mmCIF file with all atom_site columns, C-alpha atoms in Angstrom:
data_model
loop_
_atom_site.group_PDB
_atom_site.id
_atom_site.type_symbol
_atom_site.label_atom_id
_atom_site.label_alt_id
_atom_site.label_comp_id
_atom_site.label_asym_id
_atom_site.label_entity_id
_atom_site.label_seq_id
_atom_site.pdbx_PDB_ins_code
_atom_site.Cartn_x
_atom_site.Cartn_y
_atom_site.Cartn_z
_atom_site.occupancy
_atom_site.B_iso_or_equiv
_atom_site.pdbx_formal_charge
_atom_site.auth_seq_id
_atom_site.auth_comp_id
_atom_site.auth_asym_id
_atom_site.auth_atom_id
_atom_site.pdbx_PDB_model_num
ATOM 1   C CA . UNK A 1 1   ? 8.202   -9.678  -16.076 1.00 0.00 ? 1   UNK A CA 1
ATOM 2   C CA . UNK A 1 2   ? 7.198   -12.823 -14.265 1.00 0.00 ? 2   UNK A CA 1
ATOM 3   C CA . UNK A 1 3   ? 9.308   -14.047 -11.557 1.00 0.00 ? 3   UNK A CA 1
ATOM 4   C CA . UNK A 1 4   ? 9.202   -17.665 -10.284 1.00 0.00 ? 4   UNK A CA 1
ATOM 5   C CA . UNK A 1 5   ? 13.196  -18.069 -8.688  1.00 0.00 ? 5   UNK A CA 1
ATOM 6   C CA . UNK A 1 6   ? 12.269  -18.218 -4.873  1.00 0.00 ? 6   UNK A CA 1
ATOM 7   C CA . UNK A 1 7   ? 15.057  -15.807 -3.727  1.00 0.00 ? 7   UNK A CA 1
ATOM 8   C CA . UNK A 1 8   ? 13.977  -13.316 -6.137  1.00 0.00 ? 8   UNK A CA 1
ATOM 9   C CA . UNK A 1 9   ? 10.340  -13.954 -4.908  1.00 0.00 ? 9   UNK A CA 1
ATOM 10  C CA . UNK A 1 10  ? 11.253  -13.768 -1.417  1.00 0.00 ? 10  UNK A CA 1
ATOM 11  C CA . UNK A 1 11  ? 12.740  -10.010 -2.102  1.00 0.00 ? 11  UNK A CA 1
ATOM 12  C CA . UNK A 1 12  ? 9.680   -8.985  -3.866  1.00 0.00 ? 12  UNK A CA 1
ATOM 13  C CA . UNK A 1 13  ? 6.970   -10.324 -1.306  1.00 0.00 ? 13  UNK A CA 1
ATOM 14  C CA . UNK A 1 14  ? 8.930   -8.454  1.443   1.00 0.00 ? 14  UNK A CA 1
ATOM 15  C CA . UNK A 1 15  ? 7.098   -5.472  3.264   1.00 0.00 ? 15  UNK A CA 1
ATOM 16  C CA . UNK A 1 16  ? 8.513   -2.307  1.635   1.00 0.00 ? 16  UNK A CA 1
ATOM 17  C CA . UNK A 1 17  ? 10.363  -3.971  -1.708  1.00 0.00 ? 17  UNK A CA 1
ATOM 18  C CA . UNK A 1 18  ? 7.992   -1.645  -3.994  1.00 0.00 ? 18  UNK A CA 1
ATOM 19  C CA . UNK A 1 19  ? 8.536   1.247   -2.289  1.00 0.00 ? 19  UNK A CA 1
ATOM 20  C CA . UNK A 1 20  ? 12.632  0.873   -2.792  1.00 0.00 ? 20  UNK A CA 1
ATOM 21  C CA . UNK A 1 21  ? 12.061  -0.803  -6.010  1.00 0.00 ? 21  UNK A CA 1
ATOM 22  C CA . UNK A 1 22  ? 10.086  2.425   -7.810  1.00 0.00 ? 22  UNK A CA 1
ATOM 23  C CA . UNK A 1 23  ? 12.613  4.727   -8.230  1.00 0.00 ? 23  UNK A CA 1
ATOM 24  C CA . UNK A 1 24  ? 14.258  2.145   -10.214 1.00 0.00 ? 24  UNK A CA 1
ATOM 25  C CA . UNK A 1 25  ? 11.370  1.005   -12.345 1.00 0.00 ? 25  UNK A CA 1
ATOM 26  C CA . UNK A 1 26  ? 11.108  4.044   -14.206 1.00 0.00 ? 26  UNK A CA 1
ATOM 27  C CA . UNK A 1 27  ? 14.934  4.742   -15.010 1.00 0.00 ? 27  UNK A CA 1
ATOM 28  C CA . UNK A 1 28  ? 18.461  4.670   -13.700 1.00 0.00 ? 28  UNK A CA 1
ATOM 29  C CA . UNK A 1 29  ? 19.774  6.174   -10.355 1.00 0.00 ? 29  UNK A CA 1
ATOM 30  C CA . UNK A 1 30  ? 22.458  6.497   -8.008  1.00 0.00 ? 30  UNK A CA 1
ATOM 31  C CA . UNK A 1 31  ? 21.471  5.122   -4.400  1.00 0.00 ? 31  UNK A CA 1
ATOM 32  C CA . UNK A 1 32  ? 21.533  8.854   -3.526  1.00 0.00 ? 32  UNK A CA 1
ATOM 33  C CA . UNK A 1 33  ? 19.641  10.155  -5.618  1.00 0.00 ? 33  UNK A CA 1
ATOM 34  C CA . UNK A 1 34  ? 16.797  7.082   -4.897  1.00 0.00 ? 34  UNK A CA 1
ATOM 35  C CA . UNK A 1 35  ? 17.239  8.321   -1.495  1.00 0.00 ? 35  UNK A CA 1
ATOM 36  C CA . UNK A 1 36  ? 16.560  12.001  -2.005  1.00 0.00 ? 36  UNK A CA 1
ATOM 37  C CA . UNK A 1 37  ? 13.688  10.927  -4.174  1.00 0.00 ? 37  UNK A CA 1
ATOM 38  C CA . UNK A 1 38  ? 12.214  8.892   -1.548  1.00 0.00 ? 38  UNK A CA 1
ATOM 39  C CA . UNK A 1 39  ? 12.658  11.248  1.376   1.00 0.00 ? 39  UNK A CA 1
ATOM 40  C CA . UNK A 1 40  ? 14.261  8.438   3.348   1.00 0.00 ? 40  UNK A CA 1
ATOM 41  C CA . UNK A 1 41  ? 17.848  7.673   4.986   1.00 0.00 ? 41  UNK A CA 1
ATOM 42  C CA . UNK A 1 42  ? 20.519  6.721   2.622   1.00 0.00 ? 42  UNK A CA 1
ATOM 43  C CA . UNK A 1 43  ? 21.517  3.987   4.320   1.00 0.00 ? 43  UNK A CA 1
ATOM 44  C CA . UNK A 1 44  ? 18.590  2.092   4.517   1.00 0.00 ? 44  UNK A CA 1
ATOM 45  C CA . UNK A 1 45  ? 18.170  2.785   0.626   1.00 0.00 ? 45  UNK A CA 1
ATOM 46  C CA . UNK A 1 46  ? 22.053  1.544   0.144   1.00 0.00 ? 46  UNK A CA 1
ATOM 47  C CA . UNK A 1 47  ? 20.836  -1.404  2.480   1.00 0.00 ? 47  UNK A CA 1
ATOM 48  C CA . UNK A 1 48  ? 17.977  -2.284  0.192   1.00 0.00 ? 48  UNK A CA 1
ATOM 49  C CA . UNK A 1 49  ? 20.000  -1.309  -3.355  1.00 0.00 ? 49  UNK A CA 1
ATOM 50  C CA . UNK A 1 50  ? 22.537  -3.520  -2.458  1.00 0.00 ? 50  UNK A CA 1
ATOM 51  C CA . UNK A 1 51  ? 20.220  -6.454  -1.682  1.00 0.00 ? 51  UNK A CA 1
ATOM 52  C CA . UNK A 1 52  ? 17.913  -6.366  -4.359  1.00 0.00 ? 52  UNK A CA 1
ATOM 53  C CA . UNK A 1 53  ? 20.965  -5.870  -6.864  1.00 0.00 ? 53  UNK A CA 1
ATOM 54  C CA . UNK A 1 54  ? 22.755  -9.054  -4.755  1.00 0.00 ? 54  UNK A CA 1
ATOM 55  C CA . UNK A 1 55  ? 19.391  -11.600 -6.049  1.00 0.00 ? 55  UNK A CA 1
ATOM 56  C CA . UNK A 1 56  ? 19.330  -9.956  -9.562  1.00 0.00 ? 56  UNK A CA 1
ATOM 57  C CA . UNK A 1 57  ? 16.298  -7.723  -9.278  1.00 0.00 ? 57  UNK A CA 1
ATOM 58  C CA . UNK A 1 58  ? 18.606  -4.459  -10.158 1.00 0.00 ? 58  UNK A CA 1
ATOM 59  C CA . UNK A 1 59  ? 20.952  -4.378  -12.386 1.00 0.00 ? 59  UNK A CA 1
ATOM 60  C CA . UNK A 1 60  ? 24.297  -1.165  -12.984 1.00 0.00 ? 60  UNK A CA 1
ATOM 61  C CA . UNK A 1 61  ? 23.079  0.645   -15.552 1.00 0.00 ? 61  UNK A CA 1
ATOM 62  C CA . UNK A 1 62  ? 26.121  3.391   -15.862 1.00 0.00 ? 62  UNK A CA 1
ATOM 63  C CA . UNK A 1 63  ? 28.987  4.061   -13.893 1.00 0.00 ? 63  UNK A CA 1
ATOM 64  C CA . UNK A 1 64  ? 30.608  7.658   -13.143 1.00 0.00 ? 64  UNK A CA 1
ATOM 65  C CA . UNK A 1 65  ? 34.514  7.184   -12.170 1.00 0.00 ? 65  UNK A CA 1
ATOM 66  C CA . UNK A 1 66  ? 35.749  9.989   -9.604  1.00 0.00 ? 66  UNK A CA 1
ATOM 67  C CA . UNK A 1 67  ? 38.418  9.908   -6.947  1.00 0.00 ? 67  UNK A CA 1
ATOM 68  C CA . UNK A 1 68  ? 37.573  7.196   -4.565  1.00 0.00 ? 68  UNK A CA 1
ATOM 69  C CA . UNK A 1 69  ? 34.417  4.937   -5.350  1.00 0.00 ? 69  UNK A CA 1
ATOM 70  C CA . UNK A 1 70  ? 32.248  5.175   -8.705  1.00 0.00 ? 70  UNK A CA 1
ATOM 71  C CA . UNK A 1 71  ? 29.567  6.732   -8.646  1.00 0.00 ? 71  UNK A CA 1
ATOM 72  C CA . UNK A 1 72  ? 27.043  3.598   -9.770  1.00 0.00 ? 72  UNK A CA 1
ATOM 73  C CA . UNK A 1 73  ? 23.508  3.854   -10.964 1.00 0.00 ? 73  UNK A CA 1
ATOM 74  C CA . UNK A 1 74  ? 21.007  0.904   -10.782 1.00 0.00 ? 74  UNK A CA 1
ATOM 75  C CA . UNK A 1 75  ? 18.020  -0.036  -12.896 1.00 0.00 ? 75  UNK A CA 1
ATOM 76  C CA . UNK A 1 76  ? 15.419  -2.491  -12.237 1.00 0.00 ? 76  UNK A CA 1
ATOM 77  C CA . UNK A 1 77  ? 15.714  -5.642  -14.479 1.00 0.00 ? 77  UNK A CA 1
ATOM 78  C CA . UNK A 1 78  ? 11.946  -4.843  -15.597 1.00 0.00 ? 78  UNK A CA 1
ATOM 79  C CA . UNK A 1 79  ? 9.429   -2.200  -15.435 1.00 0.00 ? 79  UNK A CA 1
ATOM 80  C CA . UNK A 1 80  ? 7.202   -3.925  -13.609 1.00 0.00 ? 80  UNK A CA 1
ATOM 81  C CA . UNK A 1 81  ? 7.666   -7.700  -11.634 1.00 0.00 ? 81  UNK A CA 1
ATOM 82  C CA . UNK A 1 82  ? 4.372   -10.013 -11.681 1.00 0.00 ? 82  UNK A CA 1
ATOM 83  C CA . UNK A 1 83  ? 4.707   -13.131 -9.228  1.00 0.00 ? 83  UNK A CA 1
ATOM 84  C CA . UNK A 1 84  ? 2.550   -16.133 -9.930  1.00 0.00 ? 84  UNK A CA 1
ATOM 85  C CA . UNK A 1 85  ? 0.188   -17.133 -7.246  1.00 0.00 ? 85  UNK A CA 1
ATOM 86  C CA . UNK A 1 86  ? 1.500   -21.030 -7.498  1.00 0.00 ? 86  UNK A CA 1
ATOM 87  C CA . UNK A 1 87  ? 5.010   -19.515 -5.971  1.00 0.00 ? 87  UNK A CA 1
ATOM 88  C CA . UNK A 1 88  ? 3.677   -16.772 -3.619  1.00 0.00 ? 88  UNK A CA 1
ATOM 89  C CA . UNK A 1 89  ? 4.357   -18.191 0.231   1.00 0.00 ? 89  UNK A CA 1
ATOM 90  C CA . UNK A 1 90  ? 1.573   -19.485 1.489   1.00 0.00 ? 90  UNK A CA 1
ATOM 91  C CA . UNK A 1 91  ? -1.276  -17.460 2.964   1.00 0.00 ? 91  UNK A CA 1
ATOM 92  C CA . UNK A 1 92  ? 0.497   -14.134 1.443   1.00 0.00 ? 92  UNK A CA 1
ATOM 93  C CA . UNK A 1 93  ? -2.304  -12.465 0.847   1.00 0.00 ? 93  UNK A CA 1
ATOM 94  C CA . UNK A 1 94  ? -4.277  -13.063 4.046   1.00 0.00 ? 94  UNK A CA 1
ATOM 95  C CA . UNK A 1 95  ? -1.228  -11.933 5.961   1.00 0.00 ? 95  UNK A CA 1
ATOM 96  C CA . UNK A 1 96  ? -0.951  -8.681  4.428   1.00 0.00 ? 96  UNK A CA 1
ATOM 97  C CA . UNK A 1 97  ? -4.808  -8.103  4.767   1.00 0.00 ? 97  UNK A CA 1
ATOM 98  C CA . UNK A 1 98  ? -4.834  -8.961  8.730   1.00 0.00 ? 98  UNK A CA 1
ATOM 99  C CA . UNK A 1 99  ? -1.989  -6.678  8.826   1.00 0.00 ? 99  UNK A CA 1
ATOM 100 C CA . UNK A 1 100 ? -3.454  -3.837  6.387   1.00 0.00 ? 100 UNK A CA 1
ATOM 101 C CA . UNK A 1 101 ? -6.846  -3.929  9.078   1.00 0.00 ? 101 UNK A CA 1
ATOM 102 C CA . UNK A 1 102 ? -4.951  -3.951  12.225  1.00 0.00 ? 102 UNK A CA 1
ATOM 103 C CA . UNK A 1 103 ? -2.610  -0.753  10.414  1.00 0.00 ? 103 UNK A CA 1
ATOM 104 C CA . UNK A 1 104 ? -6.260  0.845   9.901   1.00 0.00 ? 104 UNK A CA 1
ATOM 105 C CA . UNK A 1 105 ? -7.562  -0.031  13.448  1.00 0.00 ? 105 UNK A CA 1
ATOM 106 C CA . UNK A 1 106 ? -4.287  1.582   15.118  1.00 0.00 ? 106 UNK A CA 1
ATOM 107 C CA . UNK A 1 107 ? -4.718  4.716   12.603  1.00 0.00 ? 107 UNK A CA 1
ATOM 108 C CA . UNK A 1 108 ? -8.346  5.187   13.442  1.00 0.00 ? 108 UNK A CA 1
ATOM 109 C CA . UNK A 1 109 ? -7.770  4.913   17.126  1.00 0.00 ? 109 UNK A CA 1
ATOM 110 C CA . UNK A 1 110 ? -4.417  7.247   17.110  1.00 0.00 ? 110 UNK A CA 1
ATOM 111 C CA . UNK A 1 111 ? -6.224  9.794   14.480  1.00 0.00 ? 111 UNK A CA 1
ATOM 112 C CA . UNK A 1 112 ? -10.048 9.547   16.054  1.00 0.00 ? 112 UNK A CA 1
ATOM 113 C CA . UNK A 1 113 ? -10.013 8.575   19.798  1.00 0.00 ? 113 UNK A CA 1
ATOM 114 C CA . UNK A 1 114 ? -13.045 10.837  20.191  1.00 0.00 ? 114 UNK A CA 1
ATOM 115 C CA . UNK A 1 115 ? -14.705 8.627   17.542  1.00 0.00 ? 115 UNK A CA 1
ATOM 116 C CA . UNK A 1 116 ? -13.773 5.095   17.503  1.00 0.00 ? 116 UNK A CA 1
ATOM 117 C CA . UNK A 1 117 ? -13.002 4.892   21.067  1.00 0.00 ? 117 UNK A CA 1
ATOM 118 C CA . UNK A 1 118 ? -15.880 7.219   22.486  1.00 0.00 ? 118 UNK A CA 1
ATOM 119 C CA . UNK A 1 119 ? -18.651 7.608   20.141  1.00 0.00 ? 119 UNK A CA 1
ATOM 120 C CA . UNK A 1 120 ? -21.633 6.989   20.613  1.00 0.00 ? 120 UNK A CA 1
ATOM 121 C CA . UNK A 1 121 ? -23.880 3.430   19.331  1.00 0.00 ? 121 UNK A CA 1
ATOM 122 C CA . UNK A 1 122 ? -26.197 3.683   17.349  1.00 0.00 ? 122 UNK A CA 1
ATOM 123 C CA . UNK A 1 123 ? -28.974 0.799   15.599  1.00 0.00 ? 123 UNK A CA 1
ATOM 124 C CA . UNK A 1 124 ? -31.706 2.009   13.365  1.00 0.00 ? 124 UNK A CA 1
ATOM 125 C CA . UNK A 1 125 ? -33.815 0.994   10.515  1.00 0.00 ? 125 UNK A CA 1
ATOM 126 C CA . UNK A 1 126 ? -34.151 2.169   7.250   1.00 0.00 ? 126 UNK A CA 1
ATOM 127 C CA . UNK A 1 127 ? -36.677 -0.551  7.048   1.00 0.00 ? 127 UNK A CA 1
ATOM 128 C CA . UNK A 1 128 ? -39.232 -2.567  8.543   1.00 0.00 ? 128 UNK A CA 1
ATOM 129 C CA . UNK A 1 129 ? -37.068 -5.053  7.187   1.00 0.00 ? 129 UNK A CA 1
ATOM 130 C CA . UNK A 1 130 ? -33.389 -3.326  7.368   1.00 0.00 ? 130 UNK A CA 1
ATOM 131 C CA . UNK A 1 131 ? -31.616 -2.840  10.373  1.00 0.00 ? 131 UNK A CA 1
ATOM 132 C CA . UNK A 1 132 ? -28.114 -1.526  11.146  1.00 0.00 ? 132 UNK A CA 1
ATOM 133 C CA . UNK A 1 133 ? -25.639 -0.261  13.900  1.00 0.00 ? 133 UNK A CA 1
ATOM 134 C CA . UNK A 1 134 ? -22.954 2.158   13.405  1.00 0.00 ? 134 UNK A CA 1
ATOM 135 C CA . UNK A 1 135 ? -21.074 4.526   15.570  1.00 0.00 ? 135 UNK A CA 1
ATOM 136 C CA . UNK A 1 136 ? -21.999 8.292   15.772  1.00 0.00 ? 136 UNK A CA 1
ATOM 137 C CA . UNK A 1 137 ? -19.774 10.990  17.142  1.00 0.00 ? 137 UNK A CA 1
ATOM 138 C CA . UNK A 1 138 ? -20.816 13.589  19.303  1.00 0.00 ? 138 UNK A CA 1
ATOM 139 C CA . UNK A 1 139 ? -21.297 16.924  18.182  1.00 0.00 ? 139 UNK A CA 1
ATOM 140 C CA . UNK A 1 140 ? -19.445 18.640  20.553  1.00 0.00 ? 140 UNK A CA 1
ATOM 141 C CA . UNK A 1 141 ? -16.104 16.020  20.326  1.00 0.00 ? 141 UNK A CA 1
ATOM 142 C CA . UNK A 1 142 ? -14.587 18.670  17.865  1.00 0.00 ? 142 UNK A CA 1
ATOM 143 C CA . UNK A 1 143 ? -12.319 16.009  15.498  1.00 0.00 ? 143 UNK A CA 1
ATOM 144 C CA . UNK A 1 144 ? -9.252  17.192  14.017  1.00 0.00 ? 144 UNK A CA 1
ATOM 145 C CA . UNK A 1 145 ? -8.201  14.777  11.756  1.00 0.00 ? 145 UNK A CA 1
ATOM 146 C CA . UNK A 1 146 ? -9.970  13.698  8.955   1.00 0.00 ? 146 UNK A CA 1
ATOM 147 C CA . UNK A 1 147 ? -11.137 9.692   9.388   1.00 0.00 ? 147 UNK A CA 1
ATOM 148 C CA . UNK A 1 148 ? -13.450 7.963   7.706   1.00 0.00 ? 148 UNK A CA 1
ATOM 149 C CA . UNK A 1 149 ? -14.293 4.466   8.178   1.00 0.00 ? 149 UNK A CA 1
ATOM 150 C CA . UNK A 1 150 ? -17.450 2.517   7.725   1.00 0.00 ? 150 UNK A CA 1
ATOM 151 C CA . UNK A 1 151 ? -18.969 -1.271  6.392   1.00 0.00 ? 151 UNK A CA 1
ATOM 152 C CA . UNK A 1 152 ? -22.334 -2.097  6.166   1.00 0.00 ? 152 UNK A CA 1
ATOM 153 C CA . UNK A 1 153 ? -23.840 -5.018  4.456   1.00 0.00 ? 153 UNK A CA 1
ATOM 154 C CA . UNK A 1 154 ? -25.198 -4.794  1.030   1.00 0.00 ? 154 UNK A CA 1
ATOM 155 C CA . UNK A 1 155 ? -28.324 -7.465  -0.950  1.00 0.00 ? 155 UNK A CA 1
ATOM 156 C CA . UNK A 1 156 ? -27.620 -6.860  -4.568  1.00 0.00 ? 156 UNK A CA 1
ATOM 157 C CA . UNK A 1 157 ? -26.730 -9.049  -7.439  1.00 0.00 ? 157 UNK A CA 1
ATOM 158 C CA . UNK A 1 158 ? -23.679 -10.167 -8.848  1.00 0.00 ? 158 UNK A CA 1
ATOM 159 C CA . UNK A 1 159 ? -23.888 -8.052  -11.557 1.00 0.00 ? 159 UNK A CA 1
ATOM 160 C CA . UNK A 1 160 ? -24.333 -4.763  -9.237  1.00 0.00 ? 160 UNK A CA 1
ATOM 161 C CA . UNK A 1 161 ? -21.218 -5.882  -6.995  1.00 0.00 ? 161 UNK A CA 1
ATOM 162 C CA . UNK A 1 162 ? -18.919 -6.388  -10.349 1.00 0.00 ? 162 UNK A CA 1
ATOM 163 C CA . UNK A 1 163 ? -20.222 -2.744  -10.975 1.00 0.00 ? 163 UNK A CA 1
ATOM 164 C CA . UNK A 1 164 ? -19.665 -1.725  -7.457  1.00 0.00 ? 164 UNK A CA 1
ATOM 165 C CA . UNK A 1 165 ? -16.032 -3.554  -7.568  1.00 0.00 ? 165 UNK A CA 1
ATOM 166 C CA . UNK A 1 166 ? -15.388 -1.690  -10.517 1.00 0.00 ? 166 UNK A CA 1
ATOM 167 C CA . UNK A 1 167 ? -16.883 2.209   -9.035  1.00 0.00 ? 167 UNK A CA 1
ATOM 168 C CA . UNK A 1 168 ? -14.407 1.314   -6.271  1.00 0.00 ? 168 UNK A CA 1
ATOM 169 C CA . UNK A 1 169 ? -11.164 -0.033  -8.194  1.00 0.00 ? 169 UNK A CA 1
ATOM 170 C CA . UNK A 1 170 ? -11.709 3.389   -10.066 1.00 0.00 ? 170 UNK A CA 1
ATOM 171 C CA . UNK A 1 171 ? -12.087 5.851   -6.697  1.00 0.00 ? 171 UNK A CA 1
ATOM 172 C CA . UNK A 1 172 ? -9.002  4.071   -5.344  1.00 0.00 ? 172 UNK A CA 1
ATOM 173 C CA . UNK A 1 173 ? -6.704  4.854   -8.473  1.00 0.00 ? 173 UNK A CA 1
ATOM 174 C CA . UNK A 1 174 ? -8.447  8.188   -9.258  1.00 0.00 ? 174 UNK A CA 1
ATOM 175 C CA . UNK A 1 175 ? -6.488  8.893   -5.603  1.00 0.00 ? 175 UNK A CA 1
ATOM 176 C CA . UNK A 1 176 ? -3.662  6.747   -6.124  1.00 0.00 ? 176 UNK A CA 1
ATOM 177 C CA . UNK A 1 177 ? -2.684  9.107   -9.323  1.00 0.00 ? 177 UNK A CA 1
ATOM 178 C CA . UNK A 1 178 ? -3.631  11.999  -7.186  1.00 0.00 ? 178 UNK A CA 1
ATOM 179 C CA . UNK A 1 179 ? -1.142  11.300  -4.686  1.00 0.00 ? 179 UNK A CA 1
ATOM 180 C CA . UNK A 1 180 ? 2.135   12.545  -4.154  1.00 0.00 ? 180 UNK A CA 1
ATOM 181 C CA . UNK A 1 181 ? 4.102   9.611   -2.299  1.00 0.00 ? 181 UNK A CA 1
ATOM 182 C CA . UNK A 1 182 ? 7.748   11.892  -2.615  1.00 0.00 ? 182 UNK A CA 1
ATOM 183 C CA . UNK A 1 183 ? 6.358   14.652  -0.974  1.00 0.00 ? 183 UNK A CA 1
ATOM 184 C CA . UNK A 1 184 ? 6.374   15.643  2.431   1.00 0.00 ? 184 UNK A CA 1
ATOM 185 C CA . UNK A 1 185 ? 2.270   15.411  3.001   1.00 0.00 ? 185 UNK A CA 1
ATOM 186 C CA . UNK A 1 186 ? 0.482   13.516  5.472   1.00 0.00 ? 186 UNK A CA 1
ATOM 187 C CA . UNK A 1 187 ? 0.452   9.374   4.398   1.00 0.00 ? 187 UNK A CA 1
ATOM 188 C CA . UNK A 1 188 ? -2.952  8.329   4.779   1.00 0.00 ? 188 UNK A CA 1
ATOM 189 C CA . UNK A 1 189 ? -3.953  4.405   5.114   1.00 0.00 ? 189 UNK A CA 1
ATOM 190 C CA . UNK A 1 190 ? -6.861  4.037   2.280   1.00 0.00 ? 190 UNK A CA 1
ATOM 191 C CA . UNK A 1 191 ? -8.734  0.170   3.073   1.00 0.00 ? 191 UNK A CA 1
ATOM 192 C CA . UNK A 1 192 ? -11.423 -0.912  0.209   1.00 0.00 ? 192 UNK A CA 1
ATOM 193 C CA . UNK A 1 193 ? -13.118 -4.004  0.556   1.00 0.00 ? 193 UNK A CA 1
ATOM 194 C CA . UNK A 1 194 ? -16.105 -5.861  -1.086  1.00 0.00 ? 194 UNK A CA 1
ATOM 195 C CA . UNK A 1 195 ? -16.942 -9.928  -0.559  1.00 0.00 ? 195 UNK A CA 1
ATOM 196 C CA . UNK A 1 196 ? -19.789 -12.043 -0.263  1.00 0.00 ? 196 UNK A CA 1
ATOM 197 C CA . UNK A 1 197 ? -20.514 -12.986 3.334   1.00 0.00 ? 197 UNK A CA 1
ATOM 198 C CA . UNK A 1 198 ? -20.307 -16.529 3.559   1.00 0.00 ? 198 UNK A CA 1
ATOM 199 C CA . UNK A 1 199 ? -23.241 -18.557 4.227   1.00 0.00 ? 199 UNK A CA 1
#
């Protein structure tokens, strides 16, 4: 469903609307049993319920009477919200990507000290022609946590970085499917990016 009203908008572009949104987006619950499902407090789900039903994003989809207050259960409007880029705020995008790298910087450095903060730097060539620079850890700087981060610069054609675009939309839903956001398991920050340098 496409969603142009700008309070609607301005719920859906907000920081954690999709995680409070899913439980809703697949079928009806009570704010409860959203919050049991999402492993987080109750009243911060009731917080979020209760706003996203005030702008029309959720709607009651049953009602259980009982002494005191019904029990209500909400349903997203849609199973899925698309927002136009002509009515995103401005710069959306670009905000949530500085914000995605500095979340991966500040993971790297809390995970890795030993490696982003100590290791050791490194150029070499695999070419006359081809150099690079990277960071190597030291052998001995046992690391506990699994980290992985790299960039390098690529010459290929267009056609080989839609193929590469492609390879790497694929790896990151292969994992996405293989991940098990309402359990209790480590959350691990996952950053894939491919662009042209500009000239």
């Amino acid at each position: 469903m496409q969603i142009t009203d700008p309070v609607m908008v301005r719920s859906l572009v907000r920081d954690e609307a999709a995680t409070y949104l899913a439980p809703f987006l697949h079928e009806d619950h009570s704010v409860s049993d959203a919050a049991e499902l999402l492993h987080l407090p109750l009243a911060k789900v009731h917080y979020w319920v209760r706003s996203l039903y005030d702008v029309g994003l959720l709607e009651i989809a049953a009602e259980t009477r009982r002494k005191g207050r019904a029990i209500k259960r909400y349903q997203a409007i849609a199973s899925e919200f698309v927002v136009p880029a002509e009515v995103l705020p401005s710069g959306h995008f670009e905000r949530v990507m500085r914000r995605s790298n500095a979340e991966m910087t500040d993971a790297l450095i809390a995970a890795a000290p030993e490696w982003v903060l100590a290791g050791d730097f490194r150029i070499r060539a695999s070419s006359p022609q081809r150099g690079s620079q990277d960071r190597v850890g030291r052998e001995n700087a046992g690391q506990e946590t699994t980290t992985h981060q790299s960039g390098c610069r690529l010459r290929i054609t267009e056609d080989e970085a839609r193929q590469l675009g492609a390879e790497l939309r694929d790896l990151r839903d292969r994992w996405i499917a293989r991940s098990q956001d309402e359990s209790d398991l480590t959350p691990y920050q996952l950053n894939i990016a491919l662009a042209p340098m500009p000239g």
